[in-house]
Coordinates of C-alpha atoms in Angstrom, one line a residue:
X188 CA 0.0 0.0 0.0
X189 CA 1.5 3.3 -0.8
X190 CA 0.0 6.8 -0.1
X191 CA -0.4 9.4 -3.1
X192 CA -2.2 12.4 -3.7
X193 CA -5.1 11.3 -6.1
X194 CA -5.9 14.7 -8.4
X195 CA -9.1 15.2 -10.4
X196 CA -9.3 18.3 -13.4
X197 CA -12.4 20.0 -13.9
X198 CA -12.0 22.2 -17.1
X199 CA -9.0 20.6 -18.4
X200 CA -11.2 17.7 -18.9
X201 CA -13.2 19.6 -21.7
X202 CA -10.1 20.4 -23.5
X203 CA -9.2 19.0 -27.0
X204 CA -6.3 18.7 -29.0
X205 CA -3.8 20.9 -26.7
X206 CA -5.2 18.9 -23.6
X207 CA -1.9 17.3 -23.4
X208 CA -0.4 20.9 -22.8
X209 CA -2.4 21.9 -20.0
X210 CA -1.5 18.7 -18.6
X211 CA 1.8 18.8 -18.7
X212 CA 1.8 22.5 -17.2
X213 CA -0.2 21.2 -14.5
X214 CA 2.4 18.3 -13.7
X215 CA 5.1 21.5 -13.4
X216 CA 3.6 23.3 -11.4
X217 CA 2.6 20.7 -8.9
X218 CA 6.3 19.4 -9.3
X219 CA 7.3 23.1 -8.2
X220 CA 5.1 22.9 -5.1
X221 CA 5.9 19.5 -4.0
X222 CA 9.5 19.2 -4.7
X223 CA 10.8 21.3 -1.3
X224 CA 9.1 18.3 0.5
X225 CA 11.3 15.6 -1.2
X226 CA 11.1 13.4 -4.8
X227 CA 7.8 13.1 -6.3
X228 CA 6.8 11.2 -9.8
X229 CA 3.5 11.8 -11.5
X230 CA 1.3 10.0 -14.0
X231 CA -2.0 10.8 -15.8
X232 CA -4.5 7.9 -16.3
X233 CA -8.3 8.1 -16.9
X234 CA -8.3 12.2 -16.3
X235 CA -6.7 11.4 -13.1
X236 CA -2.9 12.6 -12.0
X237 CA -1.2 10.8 -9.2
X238 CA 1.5 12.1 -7.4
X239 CA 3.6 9.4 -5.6
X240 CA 6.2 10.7 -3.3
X241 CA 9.3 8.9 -3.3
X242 CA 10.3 9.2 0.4
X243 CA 8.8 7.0 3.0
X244 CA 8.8 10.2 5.7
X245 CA 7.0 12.7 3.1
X246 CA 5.0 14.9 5.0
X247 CA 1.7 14.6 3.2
X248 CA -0.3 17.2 5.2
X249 CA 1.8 19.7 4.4
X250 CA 1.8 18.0 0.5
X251 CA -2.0 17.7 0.5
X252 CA -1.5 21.7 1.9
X253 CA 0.7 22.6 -1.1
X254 CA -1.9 20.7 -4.2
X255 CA -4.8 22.7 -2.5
X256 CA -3.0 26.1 -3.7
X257 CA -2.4 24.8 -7.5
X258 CA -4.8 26.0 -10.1
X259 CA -6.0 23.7 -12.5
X260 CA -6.7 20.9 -9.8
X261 CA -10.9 20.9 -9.5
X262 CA -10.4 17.9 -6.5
X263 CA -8.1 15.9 -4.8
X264 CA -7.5 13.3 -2.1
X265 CA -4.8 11.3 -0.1
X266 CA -5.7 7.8 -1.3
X267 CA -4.2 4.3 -0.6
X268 CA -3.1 2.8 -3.5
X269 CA -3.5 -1.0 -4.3
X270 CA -3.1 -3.3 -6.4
X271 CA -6.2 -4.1 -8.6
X272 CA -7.5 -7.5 -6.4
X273 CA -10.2 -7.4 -3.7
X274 CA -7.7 -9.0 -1.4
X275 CA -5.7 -6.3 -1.5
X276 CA -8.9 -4.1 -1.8
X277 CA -10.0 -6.1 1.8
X278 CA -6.7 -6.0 3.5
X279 CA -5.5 -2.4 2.8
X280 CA -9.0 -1.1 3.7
X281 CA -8.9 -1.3 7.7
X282 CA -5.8 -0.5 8.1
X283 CA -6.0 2.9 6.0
X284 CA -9.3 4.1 7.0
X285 CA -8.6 2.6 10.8
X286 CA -8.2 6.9 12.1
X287 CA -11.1 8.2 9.5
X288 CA -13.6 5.3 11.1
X289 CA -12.4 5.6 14.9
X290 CA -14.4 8.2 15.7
X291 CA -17.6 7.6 13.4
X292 CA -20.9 6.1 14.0
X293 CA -22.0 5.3 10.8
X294 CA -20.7 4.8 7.2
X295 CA -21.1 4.2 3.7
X296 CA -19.0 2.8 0.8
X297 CA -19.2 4.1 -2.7
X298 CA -17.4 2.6 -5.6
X299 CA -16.2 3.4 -9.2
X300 CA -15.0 0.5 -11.5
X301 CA -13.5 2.3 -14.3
X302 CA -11.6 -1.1 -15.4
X303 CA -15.2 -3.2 -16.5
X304 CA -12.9 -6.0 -16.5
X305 CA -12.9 -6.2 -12.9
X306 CA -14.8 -9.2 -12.1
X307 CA -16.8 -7.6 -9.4
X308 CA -19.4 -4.7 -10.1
X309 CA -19.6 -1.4 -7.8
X310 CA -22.3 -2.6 -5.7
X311 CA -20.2 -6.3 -4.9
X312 CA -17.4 -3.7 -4.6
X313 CA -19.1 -1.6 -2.1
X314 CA -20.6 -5.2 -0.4
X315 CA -17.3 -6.6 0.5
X316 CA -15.3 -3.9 1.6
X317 CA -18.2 -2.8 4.3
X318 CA -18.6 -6.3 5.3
X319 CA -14.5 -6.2 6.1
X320 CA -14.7 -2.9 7.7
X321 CA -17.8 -4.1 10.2
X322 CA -15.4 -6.7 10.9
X323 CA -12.9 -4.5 12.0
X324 CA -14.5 -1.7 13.7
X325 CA -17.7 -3.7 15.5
X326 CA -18.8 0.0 16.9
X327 CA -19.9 1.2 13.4
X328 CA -23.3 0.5 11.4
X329 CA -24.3 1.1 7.7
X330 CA -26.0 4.3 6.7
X331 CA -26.8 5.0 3.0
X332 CA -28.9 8.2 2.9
X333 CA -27.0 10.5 5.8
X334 CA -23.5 8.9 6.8
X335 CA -21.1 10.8 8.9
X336 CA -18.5 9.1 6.5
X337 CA -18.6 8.1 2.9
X338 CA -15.0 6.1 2.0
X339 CA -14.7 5.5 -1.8
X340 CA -12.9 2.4 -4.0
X341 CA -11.7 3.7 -7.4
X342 CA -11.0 0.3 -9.7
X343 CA -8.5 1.8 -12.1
X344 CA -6.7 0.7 -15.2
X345 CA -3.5 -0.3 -13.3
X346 CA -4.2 0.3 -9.5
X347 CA -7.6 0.4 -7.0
X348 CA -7.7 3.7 -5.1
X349 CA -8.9 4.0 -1.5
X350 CA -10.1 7.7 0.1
X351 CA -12.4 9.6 2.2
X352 CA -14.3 12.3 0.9
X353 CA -12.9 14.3 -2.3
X354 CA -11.3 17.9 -1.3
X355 CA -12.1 20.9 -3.3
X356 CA -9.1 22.4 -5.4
X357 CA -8.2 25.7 -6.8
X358 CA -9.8 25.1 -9.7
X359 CA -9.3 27.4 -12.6
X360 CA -6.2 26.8 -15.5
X361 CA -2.8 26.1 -14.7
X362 CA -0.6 28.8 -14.4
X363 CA 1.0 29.6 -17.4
X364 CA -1.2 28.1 -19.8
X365 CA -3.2 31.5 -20.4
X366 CA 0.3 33.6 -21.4
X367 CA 1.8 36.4 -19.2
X368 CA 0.3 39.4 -18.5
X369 CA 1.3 42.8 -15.6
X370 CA -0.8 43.2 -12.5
X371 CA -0.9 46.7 -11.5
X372 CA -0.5 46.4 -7.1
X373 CA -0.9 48.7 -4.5
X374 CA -1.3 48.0 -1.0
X375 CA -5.2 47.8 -0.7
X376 CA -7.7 44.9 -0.8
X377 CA -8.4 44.9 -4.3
X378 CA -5.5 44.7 -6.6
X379 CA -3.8 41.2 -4.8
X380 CA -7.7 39.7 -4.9
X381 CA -7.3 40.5 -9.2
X382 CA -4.1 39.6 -9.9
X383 CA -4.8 36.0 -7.9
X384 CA -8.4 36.1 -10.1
X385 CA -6.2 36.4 -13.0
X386 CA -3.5 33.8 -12.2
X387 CA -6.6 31.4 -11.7
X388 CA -7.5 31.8 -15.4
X389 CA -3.8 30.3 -16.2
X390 CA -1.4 33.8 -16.4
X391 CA 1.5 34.3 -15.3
X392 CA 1.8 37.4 -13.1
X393 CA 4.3 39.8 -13.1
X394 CA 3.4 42.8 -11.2
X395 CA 4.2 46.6 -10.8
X396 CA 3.8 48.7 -7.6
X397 CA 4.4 52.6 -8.0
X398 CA 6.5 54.3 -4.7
X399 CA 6.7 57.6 -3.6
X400 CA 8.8 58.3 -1.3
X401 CA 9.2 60.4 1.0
X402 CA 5.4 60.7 1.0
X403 CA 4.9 56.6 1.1
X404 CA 7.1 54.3 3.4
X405 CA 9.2 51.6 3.4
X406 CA 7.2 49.9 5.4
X407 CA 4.0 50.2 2.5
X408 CA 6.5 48.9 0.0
X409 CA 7.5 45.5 2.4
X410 CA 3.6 45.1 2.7
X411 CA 2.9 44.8 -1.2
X412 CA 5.8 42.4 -1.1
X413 CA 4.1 40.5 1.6
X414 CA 1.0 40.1 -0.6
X415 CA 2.6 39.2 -3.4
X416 CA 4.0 36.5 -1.4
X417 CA 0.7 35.4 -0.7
X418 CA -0.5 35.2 -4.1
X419 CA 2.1 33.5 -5.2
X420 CA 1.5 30.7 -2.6
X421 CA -0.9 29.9 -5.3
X422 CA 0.1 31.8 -8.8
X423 CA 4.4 30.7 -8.5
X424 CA 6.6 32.8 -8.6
X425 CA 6.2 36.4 -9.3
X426 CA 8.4 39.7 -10.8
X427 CA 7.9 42.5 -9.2
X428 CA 8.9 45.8 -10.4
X429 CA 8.8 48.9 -8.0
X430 CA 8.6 52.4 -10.1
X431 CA 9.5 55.4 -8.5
X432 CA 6.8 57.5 -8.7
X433 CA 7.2 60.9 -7.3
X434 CA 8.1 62.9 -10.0
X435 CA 5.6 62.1 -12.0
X436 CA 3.3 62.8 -8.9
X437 CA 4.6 66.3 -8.1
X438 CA 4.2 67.2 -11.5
X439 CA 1.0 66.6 -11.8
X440 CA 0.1 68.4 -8.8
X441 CA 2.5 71.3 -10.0
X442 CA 1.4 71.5 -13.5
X443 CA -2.7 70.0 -13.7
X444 CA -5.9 71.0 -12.4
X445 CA -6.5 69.2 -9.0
X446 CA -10.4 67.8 -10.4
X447 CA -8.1 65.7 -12.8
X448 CA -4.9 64.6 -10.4
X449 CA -6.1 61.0 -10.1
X450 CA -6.8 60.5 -13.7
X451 CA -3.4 61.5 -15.2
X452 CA -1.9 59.7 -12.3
X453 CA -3.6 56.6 -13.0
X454 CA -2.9 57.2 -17.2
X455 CA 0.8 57.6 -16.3
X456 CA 0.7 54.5 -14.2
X457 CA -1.1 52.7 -17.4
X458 CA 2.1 53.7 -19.7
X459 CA 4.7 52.9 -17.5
X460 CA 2.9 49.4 -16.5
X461 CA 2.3 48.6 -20.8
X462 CA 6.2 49.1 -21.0
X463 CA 7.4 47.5 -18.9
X464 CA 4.8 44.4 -19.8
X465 CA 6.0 45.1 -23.8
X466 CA 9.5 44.6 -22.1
X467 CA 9.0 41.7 -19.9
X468 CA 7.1 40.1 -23.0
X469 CA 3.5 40.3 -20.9
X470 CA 0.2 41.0 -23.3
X471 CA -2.1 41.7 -21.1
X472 CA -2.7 44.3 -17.7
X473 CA -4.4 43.5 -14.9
X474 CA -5.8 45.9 -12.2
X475 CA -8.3 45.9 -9.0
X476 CA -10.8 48.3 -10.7
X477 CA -14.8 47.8 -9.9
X478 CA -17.1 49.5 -11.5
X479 CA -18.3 52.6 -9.5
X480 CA -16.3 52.0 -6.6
X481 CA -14.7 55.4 -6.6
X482 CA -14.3 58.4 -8.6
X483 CA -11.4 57.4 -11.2
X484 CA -13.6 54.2 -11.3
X485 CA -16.7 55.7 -13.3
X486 CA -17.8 54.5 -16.7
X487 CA -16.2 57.9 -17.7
X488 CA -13.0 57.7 -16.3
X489 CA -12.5 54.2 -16.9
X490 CA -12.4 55.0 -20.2
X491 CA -10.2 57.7 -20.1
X492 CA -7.7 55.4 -17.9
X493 CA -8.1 53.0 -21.3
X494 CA -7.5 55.4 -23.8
X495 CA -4.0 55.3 -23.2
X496 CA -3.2 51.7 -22.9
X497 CA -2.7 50.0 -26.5
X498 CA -2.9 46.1 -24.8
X499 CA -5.7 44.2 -23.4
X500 CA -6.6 45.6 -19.8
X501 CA -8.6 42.9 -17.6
X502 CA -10.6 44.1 -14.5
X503 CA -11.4 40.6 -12.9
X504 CA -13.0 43.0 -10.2
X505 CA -15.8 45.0 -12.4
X506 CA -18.7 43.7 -11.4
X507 CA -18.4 42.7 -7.8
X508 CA -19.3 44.9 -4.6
X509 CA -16.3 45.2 -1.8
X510 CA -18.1 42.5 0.5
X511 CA -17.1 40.1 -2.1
X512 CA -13.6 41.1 -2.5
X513 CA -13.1 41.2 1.1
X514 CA -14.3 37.9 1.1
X515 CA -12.3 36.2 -1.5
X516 CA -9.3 38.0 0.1
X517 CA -9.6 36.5 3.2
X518 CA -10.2 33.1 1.7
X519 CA -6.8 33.6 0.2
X520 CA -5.1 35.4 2.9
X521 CA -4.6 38.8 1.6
X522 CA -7.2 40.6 3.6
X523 CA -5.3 41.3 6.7
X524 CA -2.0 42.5 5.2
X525 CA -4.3 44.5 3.0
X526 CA -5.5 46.6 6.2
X527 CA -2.1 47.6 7.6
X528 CA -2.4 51.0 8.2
X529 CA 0.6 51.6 5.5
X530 CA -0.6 54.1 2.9
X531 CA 0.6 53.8 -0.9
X532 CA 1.0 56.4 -3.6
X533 CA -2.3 56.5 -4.3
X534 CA -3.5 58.3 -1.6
X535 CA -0.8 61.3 -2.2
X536 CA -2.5 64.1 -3.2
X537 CA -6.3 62.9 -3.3
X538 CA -8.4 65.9 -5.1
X539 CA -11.2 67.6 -2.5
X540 CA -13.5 67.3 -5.6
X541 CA -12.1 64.5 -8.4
X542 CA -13.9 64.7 -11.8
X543 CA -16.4 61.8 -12.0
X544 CA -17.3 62.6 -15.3
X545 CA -14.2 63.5 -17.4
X546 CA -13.7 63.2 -21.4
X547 CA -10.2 62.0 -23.1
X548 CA -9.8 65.4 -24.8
X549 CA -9.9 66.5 -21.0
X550 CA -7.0 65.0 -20.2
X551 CA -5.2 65.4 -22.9
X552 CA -5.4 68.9 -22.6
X553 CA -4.2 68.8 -19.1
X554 CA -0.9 66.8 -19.7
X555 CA 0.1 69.0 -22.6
X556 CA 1.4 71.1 -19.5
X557 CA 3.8 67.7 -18.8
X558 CA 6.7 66.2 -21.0
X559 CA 4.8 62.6 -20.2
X560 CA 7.0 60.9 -22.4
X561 CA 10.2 61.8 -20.2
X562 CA 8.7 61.3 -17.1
X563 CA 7.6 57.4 -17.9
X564 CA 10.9 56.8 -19.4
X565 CA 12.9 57.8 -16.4
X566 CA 10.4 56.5 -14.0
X567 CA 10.1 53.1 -15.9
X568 CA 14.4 53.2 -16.5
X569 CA 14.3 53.5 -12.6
X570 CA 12.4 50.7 -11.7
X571 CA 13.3 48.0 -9.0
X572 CA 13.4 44.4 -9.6
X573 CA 12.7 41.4 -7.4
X574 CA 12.2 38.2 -7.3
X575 CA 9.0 36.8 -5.0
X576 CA 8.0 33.5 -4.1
X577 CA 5.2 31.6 -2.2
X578 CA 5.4 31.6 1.4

């Protein structure tokens, strides 16, 4: 009996000719997140993956842990694996479901026979094995309509599979299937919550904070790289580029009507966040934007914030309400580093009244009065570069 991580795929199931390419991006990535734990070898049979460790002392909470964060995986479960006779079926079953049962009343078996060969059917399956587990654990009884536990027996092409209940995975594509794209981050709620929305569709993120010190802190830039940690707990690795962002800031403040200061501000950030994703060989941006939210967040504005960006911009974020983001953020365990009380650039030099309503010609007006061009080449030549990985 050996104990593997059994995997199911939701939507990579549906896929067709380049099926085989998802999979095998799958299998990388949950190489990359198993691998600190020790020697792993995978296999795909009958939309299944397997994951074997190859170490008899492989910690496989902390695996089960780690395959729970990797997009792409709709399900999974620690499973016994056996070979494909009911006496192996019968003898591995007590012994592998002996801490599940220990504590439970009542329980039912379910079983698949992918393998038709089998001589038994799924209900002689599910017959045998309960009548070996009342054997072994007097104390329980049979319940088919509400059981506390339901243990399942997957016959297989090569191997039988024994499990409790299935987990729920990420879900979503695996990362790096989808292409690379840059996620625009501050330090609020929203922007980690989109980038992570975005990584779950299969991107690869590489993401772009703006600093401007003295008016922001240190302390607000170690927060975004806190976050990004986070999300790439599930997304992989991510590049992070910090732009220093004060010039351009002051400028604006200087040299543009104060209605309109979070507009160019969030136009310049739109350039400088489009080269360096033409750079870094990204086609896409991503940014924490809903609909409404806030004034540079109007139909209006949005539009304007578009009008300079010559690549696909993706708003995972439009259409949901802030309860919703707060509560996917704390499912993924942003939300709390999101609140630290450490302000980004943003917030420097907020307009009493901003524009709600403005038109492109507008704005255009407005940064005549700035050599924009400059400004995003120095800010963008200026740029920090780190590397951040998954806690």
């Amino acid at each position: 009996m050996t104990e593997v991580l059994l995997i199911k795929m939701g939507e990579l199931a549906l896929k067709g000719l380049n099926r085989r390419a998802f999979e095998d991006q799958l299998i990388r990535n949950l190489r990359r997140a198993l691998n600190p734990l020790g020697d792993w070898s995978f296999s795909m049979n009958q939309s299944a993956l397997q994951a074997v460790p190859q170490n008899e002392n492989t910690d496989m909470d902390e695996a089960a842990a780690r395959a729970s964060r990797v997009f792409g995986i709709s399900g999974w479960s620690r499973s016994a694996r056996v070979g494909k006779t009911m006496e192996e079926i019968l003898a591995a079953a007590p012994v592998y479901f002996r801490d599940t049962l220990a504590f439970a009343g009542t329980f039912k078996c379910e079983a698949k026979r992918s393998d038709k060969r089998f001589p038994l059917n799924s209900p002689e399956i599910c017959a045998e094995a309960g009548g070996a587990l009342l054997e072994a654990f007097p104390h329980l009884k049979v319940d088919v309509r509400e059981p506390e536990v339901t243990l399942y027996i997957e016959v297989r092409d090569q191997h039988a599979f024994l499990h409790a209940d299935q987990q729920k995975g990420a879900g979503g594509l695996p990362v790096g299937t989808a292409g690379d794209a840059v996620a625009l981050v501050s330090g609020g709620i929203d922007s980690p919550v989109a980038a992570w929305q975005m990584a779950r569709r299969g991107l690869r993120l590489t993401a772009v904070h703006f600093a401007s010190p003295p008016y922001t802190s240190a302390r607000a830039e170690d927060k975004v790289h806190k976050l990004l940690s986070i999300v790439a707990g599930w997304a992989g690795r991510i590049r992070l580029f910090v732009v220093p962002f004060t010039k351009i800031q002051e400028e604006i403040k200087e040299k543009c009507p104060e209605d309109l200061f979070t507009l160019i501000m969030r136009r310049a950030m739109m350039r400088c966040a489009e080269q360096i994703a033409r750079r870094e060989s990204c086609g896409a941006l991503i940014t924490g934007e809903s609909l409404g939210q806030v004034a540079s967040q109007t139909l209006q504005a949005l539009a304007c914030t578009d009008a300079v960006a010559h690549m696909p911009v993706f708003r995972p974020l439009i259409g949901t309400d802030k309860d919703e983001v707060v509560t996917l953020a704390r499912r993924i365990g942003t939300f709390e580093t999101s609140i630290l009380p450490f302000e980004d650039c943003c917030t420097v030099f907020t307009p009493r009244h901003p524009r709600t309503k403005p038109r492109p010609g507008m704005l255009e007006k407005a940064e005549a009065a700035l050599e924009m061009d400059r400004l995003i080449e120095e800010a963008v030549a200026g740029a920090r570069y780190y590397g951040v990985d998954g806690e």
